[in-house]
């Protein structure tokens, strides 16, 4: 099946990146968002992305402007889904928003369209019933800054047609991603199934007074040869994310998570130490201690 045009729904942090990455690789992209304010914000994001692609990938203004010209903006789902073969959904991570979006999309999309969600925390079975053809529904999950961290996790549910799974993997390759096929539903895909427990274990040790963050990072780095440890990773992710995850787990009754949330709030959130983005977190930037020659001694 030929894919020429795609629709990207939701033009926020990830949607704008998916749209731009696809346009750079020659696809026509219909960007859909709820209103003109959101579309204007998306246009500003594309200006920033152009600069990032130029700095990080060395692409020329000509290539980047051609890519931008392949993007068309819509505030109507009905119009946006016309003449596209693939829809990538990156609307907010709230089930009722996704549900409403897929129901309206299903009324307007042709039977041949493939539906792919970029959802980070939901699995296909939580959404597929809102899609008119669940067999054409799959997850296609990207990492933030997709032009640099070019991995795409493709996850099917039991009813996803083999063709849809394979074609989505192929599409991921066509836009420069390394595809990670996931044959069974798994909350967190492969990456977060590894990363989240790893980062949680590190934080549990700190709040329980077992060891301090730099010692934990040093242990990991010396023992595995990794270039950074869990607290350096937390700084890159940004402290808000682990804080929100711990708060949610605490609200569900997890006592350890409650301690972590309180620790992060007091020492980081309230002091605006949000990681690399704010210049300080578990380390200070731009020259974090873990990059210094004697850190591992
Ligand atoms: P975001 O808040 O930056 O963007 C969401 C966009 O959706 C906004 O432009 C908003 O105007 C739009 N929107 C709001 N309501 C809508 C609706 N009813 N229909 C269509 N669009 C609507 O969010 P984000 O960080 O880009 O996340 C979007 C999706 O991508 C989520 O499912 C999230 O789990 C996933 N994701 C995010 C990241 C990340 O690092 N931010 C990484 C991987 C996956």
mmCIF file of C-alpha atoms and ligand atoms in Angstrom:
data_model
loop_
_atom_site.group_PDB
_atom_site.id
_atom_site.type_symbol
_atom_site.label_atom_id
_atom_site.label_comp_id
_atom_site.label_asym_id
_atom_site.label_seq_id
_atom_site.Cartn_x
_atom_site.Cartn_y
_atom_site.Cartn_z
ATOM 1 C CA UNK A 1 0.000 0.000 0.000
ATOM 2 C CA UNK A 2 1.329 3.366 -1.060
ATOM 3 C CA UNK A 3 1.440 6.051 1.645
ATOM 4 C CA UNK A 4 1.766 9.592 0.260
ATOM 5 C CA UNK A 5 -0.134 11.716 2.697
ATOM 6 C CA UNK A 6 -0.535 11.369 6.419
ATOM 7 C CA UNK A 7 -2.589 13.176 9.022
ATOM 8 C CA UNK A 8 -0.997 14.091 12.348
ATOM 9 C CA UNK A 9 -3.608 14.862 14.995
ATOM 10 C CA UNK A 10 -2.480 17.124 17.829
ATOM 11 C CA UNK A 11 0.392 19.462 17.029
ATOM 12 C CA UNK A 12 1.951 19.792 20.489
ATOM 13 C CA UNK A 13 5.405 18.636 21.564
ATOM 14 C CA UNK A 14 5.346 15.248 19.854
ATOM 15 C CA UNK A 15 2.787 15.861 17.112
ATOM 16 C CA UNK A 16 4.821 18.733 15.678
ATOM 17 C CA UNK A 17 7.972 16.592 15.669
ATOM 18 C CA UNK A 18 6.235 13.641 13.983
ATOM 19 C CA UNK A 19 4.739 15.973 11.377
ATOM 20 C CA UNK A 20 8.039 17.681 10.621
ATOM 21 C CA UNK A 21 10.063 14.449 10.539
ATOM 22 C CA UNK A 22 7.550 12.977 8.060
ATOM 23 C CA UNK A 23 7.606 16.116 5.902
ATOM 24 C CA UNK A 24 11.427 16.097 5.833
ATOM 25 C CA UNK A 25 11.191 12.551 4.458
ATOM 26 C CA UNK A 26 8.914 13.628 1.631
ATOM 27 C CA UNK A 27 5.411 12.911 2.933
ATOM 28 C CA UNK A 28 2.534 15.315 2.566
ATOM 29 C CA UNK A 29 1.357 16.081 6.098
ATOM 30 C CA UNK A 30 -2.089 17.231 7.220
ATOM 31 C CA UNK A 31 -1.700 18.719 10.680
ATOM 32 C CA UNK A 32 -4.936 18.787 12.649
ATOM 33 C CA UNK A 33 -5.515 20.673 15.886
ATOM 34 C CA UNK A 34 -8.561 21.963 17.699
ATOM 35 C CA UNK A 35 -8.460 25.677 16.897
ATOM 36 C CA UNK A 36 -6.486 28.504 15.316
ATOM 37 C CA UNK A 37 -4.652 29.285 18.560
ATOM 38 C CA UNK A 38 -3.266 25.738 18.631
ATOM 39 C CA UNK A 39 -2.350 25.969 14.928
ATOM 40 C CA UNK A 40 -0.476 29.227 15.514
ATOM 41 C CA UNK A 41 1.421 27.568 18.377
ATOM 42 C CA UNK A 42 2.257 24.696 16.017
ATOM 43 C CA UNK A 43 3.682 27.094 13.441
ATOM 44 C CA UNK A 44 5.987 28.494 16.115
ATOM 45 C CA UNK A 45 7.059 24.965 17.014
ATOM 46 C CA UNK A 46 7.957 24.304 13.372
ATOM 47 C CA UNK A 47 10.158 27.419 13.345
ATOM 48 C CA UNK A 48 12.016 26.061 16.372
ATOM 49 C CA UNK A 49 12.242 22.594 14.804
ATOM 50 C CA UNK A 50 13.785 24.037 11.638
ATOM 51 C CA UNK A 51 16.579 25.509 13.757
ATOM 52 C CA UNK A 52 17.084 22.239 15.637
ATOM 53 C CA UNK A 53 17.235 20.195 12.396
ATOM 54 C CA UNK A 54 19.715 22.666 10.996
ATOM 55 C CA UNK A 55 21.943 22.589 14.095
ATOM 56 C CA UNK A 56 21.704 18.871 14.855
ATOM 57 C CA UNK A 57 21.455 17.339 11.364
ATOM 58 C CA UNK A 58 23.079 20.001 9.215
ATOM 59 C CA UNK A 59 20.073 20.261 6.861
ATOM 60 C CA UNK A 60 19.908 23.313 4.593
ATOM 61 C CA UNK A 61 17.281 26.056 4.642
ATOM 62 C CA UNK A 62 16.150 24.883 1.214
ATOM 63 C CA UNK A 63 15.457 21.316 2.389
ATOM 64 C CA UNK A 64 13.764 22.549 5.560
ATOM 65 C CA UNK A 65 11.557 25.059 3.739
ATOM 66 C CA UNK A 66 10.531 22.392 1.217
ATOM 67 C CA UNK A 67 9.579 20.157 4.133
ATOM 68 C CA UNK A 68 7.575 22.938 5.755
ATOM 69 C CA UNK A 69 5.739 23.530 2.487
ATOM 70 C CA UNK A 70 4.533 19.908 2.546
ATOM 71 C CA UNK A 71 2.577 20.664 5.727
ATOM 72 C CA UNK A 72 -1.043 21.806 5.494
ATOM 73 C CA UNK A 73 -3.004 22.929 8.566
ATOM 74 C CA UNK A 74 -6.578 21.983 9.462
ATOM 75 C CA UNK A 75 -9.034 22.581 12.290
ATOM 76 C CA UNK A 76 -11.627 20.181 10.827
ATOM 77 C CA UNK A 77 -11.136 16.422 11.212
ATOM 78 C CA UNK A 78 -13.324 15.764 8.186
ATOM 79 C CA UNK A 79 -11.130 17.897 5.941
ATOM 80 C CA UNK A 80 -7.844 16.786 7.500
ATOM 81 C CA UNK A 81 -8.473 13.079 6.945
ATOM 82 C CA UNK A 82 -9.322 13.477 3.253
ATOM 83 C CA UNK A 83 -6.805 11.725 0.963
ATOM 84 C CA UNK A 84 -4.551 10.432 3.733
ATOM 85 C CA UNK A 85 -3.550 6.799 4.097
ATOM 86 C CA UNK A 86 -2.234 6.958 7.667
ATOM 87 C CA UNK A 87 -3.341 8.905 10.747
ATOM 88 C CA UNK A 88 -0.869 9.378 13.595
ATOM 89 C CA UNK A 89 -2.608 10.581 16.714
ATOM 90 C CA UNK A 90 -0.732 12.679 19.295
ATOM 91 C CA UNK A 91 -3.611 14.317 21.194
ATOM 92 C CA UNK A 92 -3.402 14.707 25.009
ATOM 93 C CA UNK A 93 -2.939 11.588 27.098
ATOM 94 C CA UNK A 94 -6.511 11.517 28.424
ATOM 95 C CA UNK A 95 -8.759 8.642 27.498
ATOM 96 C CA UNK A 96 -11.898 10.729 27.038
ATOM 97 C CA UNK A 97 -10.103 13.139 24.664
ATOM 98 C CA UNK A 98 -8.714 10.204 22.658
ATOM 99 C CA UNK A 99 -12.149 8.528 22.639
ATOM 100 C CA UNK A 100 -13.934 11.619 21.261
ATOM 101 C CA UNK A 101 -11.202 12.138 18.713
ATOM 102 C CA UNK A 102 -11.344 8.536 17.386
ATOM 103 C CA UNK A 103 -15.132 8.509 17.279
ATOM 104 C CA UNK A 104 -15.241 11.648 15.149
ATOM 105 C CA UNK A 105 -12.317 10.470 13.044
ATOM 106 C CA UNK A 106 -14.029 7.116 12.403
ATOM 107 C CA UNK A 107 -17.112 8.859 11.015
ATOM 108 C CA UNK A 108 -14.973 10.615 8.424
ATOM 109 C CA UNK A 109 -12.103 8.284 7.491
ATOM 110 C CA UNK A 110 -12.145 5.871 4.560
ATOM 111 C CA UNK A 111 -11.949 2.109 5.251
ATOM 112 C CA UNK A 112 -8.354 1.897 3.991
ATOM 113 C CA UNK A 113 -6.817 4.282 6.525
ATOM 114 C CA UNK A 114 -4.337 2.961 9.114
ATOM 115 C CA UNK A 115 -4.759 4.470 12.590
ATOM 116 C CA UNK A 116 -1.672 4.768 14.769
ATOM 117 C CA UNK A 117 -1.514 6.262 18.261
ATOM 118 C CA UNK A 118 1.573 7.751 19.847
ATOM 119 C CA UNK A 119 0.125 7.205 23.355
ATOM 120 C CA UNK A 120 2.839 6.678 25.992
ATOM 121 C CA UNK A 121 0.843 5.059 28.781
ATOM 122 C CA UNK A 122 -2.249 3.511 27.187
ATOM 123 C CA UNK A 123 -2.247 0.148 25.411
ATOM 124 C CA UNK A 124 -4.128 -0.466 22.129
ATOM 125 C CA UNK A 125 -6.930 -2.431 23.845
ATOM 126 C CA UNK A 126 -7.903 0.673 25.815
ATOM 127 C CA UNK A 127 -8.584 2.634 22.630
ATOM 128 C CA UNK A 128 -9.324 0.183 19.814
ATOM 129 C CA UNK A 129 -13.086 -0.003 20.519
ATOM 130 C CA UNK A 130 -13.451 3.683 19.582
ATOM 131 C CA UNK A 131 -11.954 3.068 16.137
ATOM 132 C CA UNK A 132 -14.293 2.003 13.385
ATOM 133 C CA UNK A 133 -11.943 -0.720 12.189
ATOM 134 C CA UNK A 134 -9.953 -1.992 15.211
ATOM 135 C CA UNK A 135 -8.025 -4.336 12.900
ATOM 136 C CA UNK A 136 -6.460 -1.238 11.320
ATOM 137 C CA UNK A 137 -5.380 0.189 14.688
ATOM 138 C CA UNK A 138 -1.839 -0.010 16.035
ATOM 139 C CA UNK A 139 0.472 2.001 18.300
ATOM 140 C CA UNK A 140 3.441 3.909 16.912
ATOM 141 C CA UNK A 141 5.352 5.412 19.809
ATOM 142 C CA UNK A 142 8.170 7.912 19.373
ATOM 143 C CA UNK A 143 10.690 9.372 21.805
ATOM 144 C CA UNK A 144 10.905 13.127 22.405
ATOM 145 C CA UNK A 145 13.354 14.783 19.930
ATOM 146 C CA UNK A 146 12.650 12.132 17.316
ATOM 147 C CA UNK A 147 15.202 13.455 14.829
ATOM 148 C CA UNK A 148 17.974 12.561 17.327
ATOM 149 C CA UNK A 149 16.471 9.733 19.389
ATOM 150 C CA UNK A 150 15.128 7.978 16.322
ATOM 151 C CA UNK A 151 13.400 4.967 17.732
ATOM 152 C CA UNK A 152 9.787 4.009 16.985
ATOM 153 C CA UNK A 153 8.059 1.304 19.000
ATOM 154 C CA UNK A 154 5.268 -0.364 17.019
ATOM 155 C CA UNK A 155 2.840 -2.354 19.171
ATOM 156 C CA UNK A 156 -0.157 -4.355 17.981
ATOM 157 C CA UNK A 157 -3.169 -5.747 19.780
ATOM 158 C CA UNK A 158 -4.511 -9.260 19.194
ATOM 159 C CA UNK A 159 -6.821 -8.098 16.402
ATOM 160 C CA UNK A 160 -4.403 -5.856 14.483
ATOM 161 C CA UNK A 161 -4.057 -7.114 10.907
ATOM 162 C CA UNK A 162 -0.555 -8.377 10.143
ATOM 163 C CA UNK A 163 -0.467 -6.115 7.095
ATOM 164 C CA UNK A 164 -1.196 -3.030 9.218
ATOM 165 C CA UNK A 165 1.572 -3.917 11.683
ATOM 166 C CA UNK A 166 4.105 -4.548 8.899
ATOM 167 C CA UNK A 167 3.153 -1.440 6.928
ATOM 168 C CA UNK A 168 3.493 0.756 10.022
ATOM 169 C CA UNK A 169 6.952 -0.691 10.663
ATOM 170 C CA UNK A 170 7.822 0.080 7.044
ATOM 171 C CA UNK A 171 6.537 3.645 7.399
ATOM 172 C CA UNK A 172 8.673 4.154 10.515
ATOM 173 C CA UNK A 173 11.713 3.183 8.441
ATOM 174 C CA UNK A 174 10.631 5.520 5.636
ATOM 175 C CA UNK A 175 10.813 8.494 8.012
ATOM 176 C CA UNK A 176 14.245 7.555 9.333
ATOM 177 C CA UNK A 177 13.297 5.672 12.484
ATOM 178 C CA UNK A 178 14.708 2.422 13.815
ATOM 179 C CA UNK A 179 11.537 0.327 14.257
ATOM 180 C CA UNK A 180 11.056 -1.778 17.381
ATOM 181 C CA UNK A 181 8.303 -4.346 16.690
ATOM 182 C CA UNK A 182 6.320 -5.313 19.816
ATOM 183 C CA UNK A 183 4.216 -8.427 19.283
ATOM 184 C CA UNK A 184 2.151 -8.302 22.445
ATOM 185 C CA UNK A 185 0.546 -5.500 24.412
ATOM 186 C CA UNK A 186 2.899 -4.230 27.089
ATOM 187 C CA UNK A 187 2.263 -1.040 29.114
ATOM 188 C CA UNK A 188 5.352 1.142 28.689
ATOM 189 C CA UNK A 189 6.463 -0.631 25.486
ATOM 190 C CA UNK A 190 10.059 -1.955 25.661
ATOM 191 C CA UNK A 191 11.905 1.202 26.650
ATOM 192 C CA UNK A 192 9.793 2.329 29.591
ATOM 193 C CA UNK A 193 9.326 -1.261 30.791
ATOM 194 C CA UNK A 194 13.074 -1.164 31.409
ATOM 195 C CA UNK A 195 13.582 2.477 32.284
ATOM 196 C CA UNK A 196 10.758 3.204 34.752
ATOM 197 C CA UNK A 197 11.593 0.412 37.261
ATOM 198 C CA UNK A 198 15.294 1.302 36.917
ATOM 199 C CA UNK A 199 14.689 4.965 37.744
ATOM 200 C CA UNK A 200 12.262 4.055 40.532
ATOM 201 C CA UNK A 201 14.778 1.724 42.197
ATOM 202 C CA UNK A 202 17.366 4.484 42.167
ATOM 203 C CA UNK A 203 14.935 6.957 43.770
ATOM 204 C CA UNK A 204 13.773 4.404 46.387
ATOM 205 C CA UNK A 205 17.392 3.995 47.493
ATOM 206 C CA UNK A 206 17.873 7.729 47.928
ATOM 207 C CA UNK A 207 14.671 8.422 49.881
ATOM 208 C CA UNK A 208 15.389 5.442 52.133
ATOM 209 C CA UNK A 209 18.901 6.718 52.908
ATOM 210 C CA UNK A 210 20.685 3.763 51.265
ATOM 211 C CA UNK A 211 23.079 5.793 49.106
ATOM 212 C CA UNK A 212 23.292 9.274 47.594
ATOM 213 C CA UNK A 213 22.480 10.051 43.930
ATOM 214 C CA UNK A 214 26.037 10.597 42.704
ATOM 215 C CA UNK A 215 27.233 7.350 44.341
ATOM 216 C CA UNK A 216 24.378 5.434 42.712
ATOM 217 C CA UNK A 217 25.243 6.896 39.300
ATOM 218 C CA UNK A 218 28.923 6.099 39.826
ATOM 219 C CA UNK A 219 28.069 2.489 40.690
ATOM 220 C CA UNK A 220 26.079 2.077 37.512
ATOM 221 C CA UNK A 221 28.669 3.786 35.322
ATOM 222 C CA UNK A 222 31.700 1.867 36.605
ATOM 223 C CA UNK A 223 29.932 -1.506 36.645
ATOM 224 C CA UNK A 224 28.294 -1.348 33.234
ATOM 225 C CA UNK A 225 30.398 1.136 31.292
ATOM 226 C CA UNK A 226 27.277 3.258 30.701
ATOM 227 C CA UNK A 227 27.961 6.968 30.038
ATOM 228 C CA UNK A 228 25.495 8.099 32.721
ATOM 229 C CA UNK A 229 23.524 6.781 35.656
ATOM 230 C CA UNK A 230 19.835 7.023 36.646
ATOM 231 C CA UNK A 231 20.025 10.500 38.193
ATOM 232 C CA UNK A 232 21.727 11.974 35.149
ATOM 233 C CA UNK A 233 18.914 10.408 33.106
ATOM 234 C CA UNK A 234 16.284 11.910 35.442
ATOM 235 C CA UNK A 235 17.812 15.355 34.876
ATOM 236 C CA UNK A 236 17.515 14.879 31.114
ATOM 237 C CA UNK A 237 13.917 13.627 31.325
ATOM 238 C CA UNK A 238 13.103 16.597 33.596
ATOM 239 C CA UNK A 239 12.102 16.252 37.268
ATOM 240 C CA UNK A 240 8.440 17.042 36.542
ATOM 241 C CA UNK A 241 7.915 13.669 34.882
ATOM 242 C CA UNK A 242 9.125 11.433 37.758
ATOM 243 C CA UNK A 243 7.334 13.777 40.158
ATOM 244 C CA UNK A 244 4.021 13.378 38.317
ATOM 245 C CA UNK A 245 4.485 9.600 38.058
ATOM 246 C CA UNK A 246 5.244 9.296 41.796
ATOM 247 C CA UNK A 247 2.321 11.539 42.692
ATOM 248 C CA UNK A 248 -0.014 9.344 40.648
ATOM 249 C CA UNK A 249 1.368 6.147 42.230
ATOM 250 C CA UNK A 250 1.088 7.753 45.693
ATOM 251 C CA UNK A 251 -2.548 8.633 45.013
ATOM 252 C CA UNK A 252 -3.114 4.944 44.201
ATOM 253 C CA UNK A 253 -1.731 3.993 47.630
ATOM 254 C CA UNK A 254 1.982 3.349 46.995
ATOM 255 C CA UNK A 255 3.758 4.469 50.195
ATOM 256 C CA UNK A 256 7.284 4.436 48.708
ATOM 257 C CA UNK A 257 6.083 6.603 45.813
ATOM 258 C CA UNK A 258 4.611 9.030 48.354
ATOM 259 C CA UNK A 259 8.065 9.456 49.921
ATOM 260 C CA UNK A 260 9.643 9.999 46.495
ATOM 261 C CA UNK A 261 7.033 12.602 45.501
ATOM 262 C CA UNK A 262 7.581 14.527 48.769
ATOM 263 C CA UNK A 263 11.363 14.355 48.323
ATOM 264 C CA UNK A 264 11.223 15.611 44.719
ATOM 265 C CA UNK A 265 8.805 18.400 45.618
ATOM 266 C CA UNK A 266 10.816 19.720 48.551
ATOM 267 C CA UNK A 267 14.282 19.485 47.003
ATOM 268 C CA UNK A 268 13.640 20.087 43.312
ATOM 269 C CA UNK A 269 10.174 21.246 42.211
ATOM 270 C CA UNK A 270 9.791 23.972 44.862
ATOM 271 C CA UNK A 271 13.314 25.216 44.149
ATOM 272 C CA UNK A 272 12.768 25.225 40.377
ATOM 273 C CA UNK A 273 15.569 22.676 39.979
ATOM 274 C CA UNK A 274 13.919 20.797 37.142
ATOM 275 C CA UNK A 275 16.955 19.135 35.575
ATOM 276 C CA UNK A 276 18.951 20.096 32.478
ATOM 277 C CA UNK A 277 16.204 22.441 31.194
ATOM 278 C CA UNK A 278 16.502 24.721 34.282
ATOM 279 C CA UNK A 279 20.296 24.462 34.704
ATOM 280 C CA UNK A 280 20.164 22.323 37.847
ATOM 281 C CA UNK A 281 18.713 19.075 39.138
ATOM 282 C CA UNK A 282 20.705 16.237 40.625
ATOM 283 C CA UNK A 283 23.660 17.884 38.848
ATOM 284 C CA UNK A 284 24.379 21.455 37.724
ATOM 285 C CA UNK A 285 24.657 22.341 34.018
ATOM 286 C CA UNK A 286 26.233 22.862 31.513
ATOM 287 C CA UNK A 287 29.115 20.969 33.167
ATOM 288 C CA UNK A 288 27.611 18.144 35.251
ATOM 289 C CA UNK A 289 29.995 16.409 37.684
ATOM 290 C CA UNK A 290 29.435 12.965 36.104
ATOM 291 C CA UNK A 291 31.259 14.153 32.984
ATOM 292 C CA UNK A 292 34.359 15.133 34.936
ATOM 293 C CA UNK A 293 37.422 12.905 34.660
ATOM 294 C CA UNK A 294 37.654 12.059 38.355
ATOM 295 C CA UNK A 295 33.945 11.324 38.907
ATOM 296 C CA UNK A 296 34.578 7.604 38.564
ATOM 297 C CA UNK A 297 37.481 7.504 41.019
HETATM 298 P P1 LIG B 1 0.981 18.285 24.067
HETATM 299 O O1 LIG B 1 0.104 18.716 25.206
HETATM 300 O O2 LIG B 1 2.266 18.965 23.828
HETATM 301 O O3 LIG B 1 0.129 18.394 22.702
HETATM 302 C C1 LIG B 1 -1.186 17.972 22.578
HETATM 303 C C2 LIG B 1 -1.816 18.674 21.377
HETATM 304 O O4 LIG B 1 -3.108 18.133 21.190
HETATM 305 C C3 LIG B 1 -1.960 20.178 21.544
HETATM 306 O O5 LIG B 1 -1.515 20.814 20.371
HETATM 307 C C4 LIG B 1 -3.457 20.372 21.764
HETATM 308 O O6 LIG B 1 -3.947 21.608 21.249
HETATM 309 C C5 LIG B 1 -4.005 19.211 20.973
HETATM 310 N N1 LIG B 1 -5.356 18.818 21.398
HETATM 311 C C6 LIG B 1 -5.987 19.039 22.561
HETATM 312 N N2 LIG B 1 -7.202 18.489 22.542
HETATM 313 C C7 LIG B 1 -7.342 17.908 21.334
HETATM 314 C C8 LIG B 1 -8.380 17.214 20.694
HETATM 315 N N3 LIG B 1 -9.548 17.011 21.311
HETATM 316 N N4 LIG B 1 -8.175 16.772 19.442
HETATM 317 C C9 LIG B 1 -7.003 17.000 18.815
HETATM 318 N N5 LIG B 1 -5.981 17.655 19.360
HETATM 319 C C10 LIG B 1 -6.163 18.108 20.606
HETATM 320 O O7 LIG B 1 1.175 16.722 24.260
HETATM 321 P P2 LIG B 1 2.388 15.787 23.781
HETATM 322 O O8 LIG B 1 3.438 15.794 24.821
HETATM 323 O O9 LIG B 1 2.724 16.099 22.379
HETATM 324 O O10 LIG B 1 1.685 14.359 23.872
HETATM 325 C C11 LIG B 1 0.751 13.922 22.892
HETATM 326 C C12 LIG B 1 0.738 12.416 22.867
HETATM 327 O O11 LIG B 1 2.067 11.949 22.589
HETATM 328 C C13 LIG B 1 0.319 11.758 24.173
HETATM 329 O O12 LIG B 1 -0.433 10.610 23.891
HETATM 330 C C14 LIG B 1 1.648 11.388 24.830
HETATM 331 O O13 LIG B 1 1.526 10.248 25.670
HETATM 332 C C15 LIG B 1 2.474 11.052 23.615
HETATM 333 N N6 LIG B 1 3.946 11.142 23.796
HETATM 334 C C16 LIG B 1 4.528 12.258 24.366
HETATM 335 C C17 LIG B 1 5.915 12.296 24.525
HETATM 336 C C18 LIG B 1 6.608 13.501 25.134
HETATM 337 O O14 LIG B 1 7.798 13.393 25.464
HETATM 338 N N7 LIG B 1 5.953 14.653 25.278
HETATM 339 C C19 LIG B 1 6.710 11.217 24.083
HETATM 340 C C20 LIG B 1 6.085 10.108 23.474
HETATM 341 C C21 LIG B 1 4.706 10.095 23.339
#
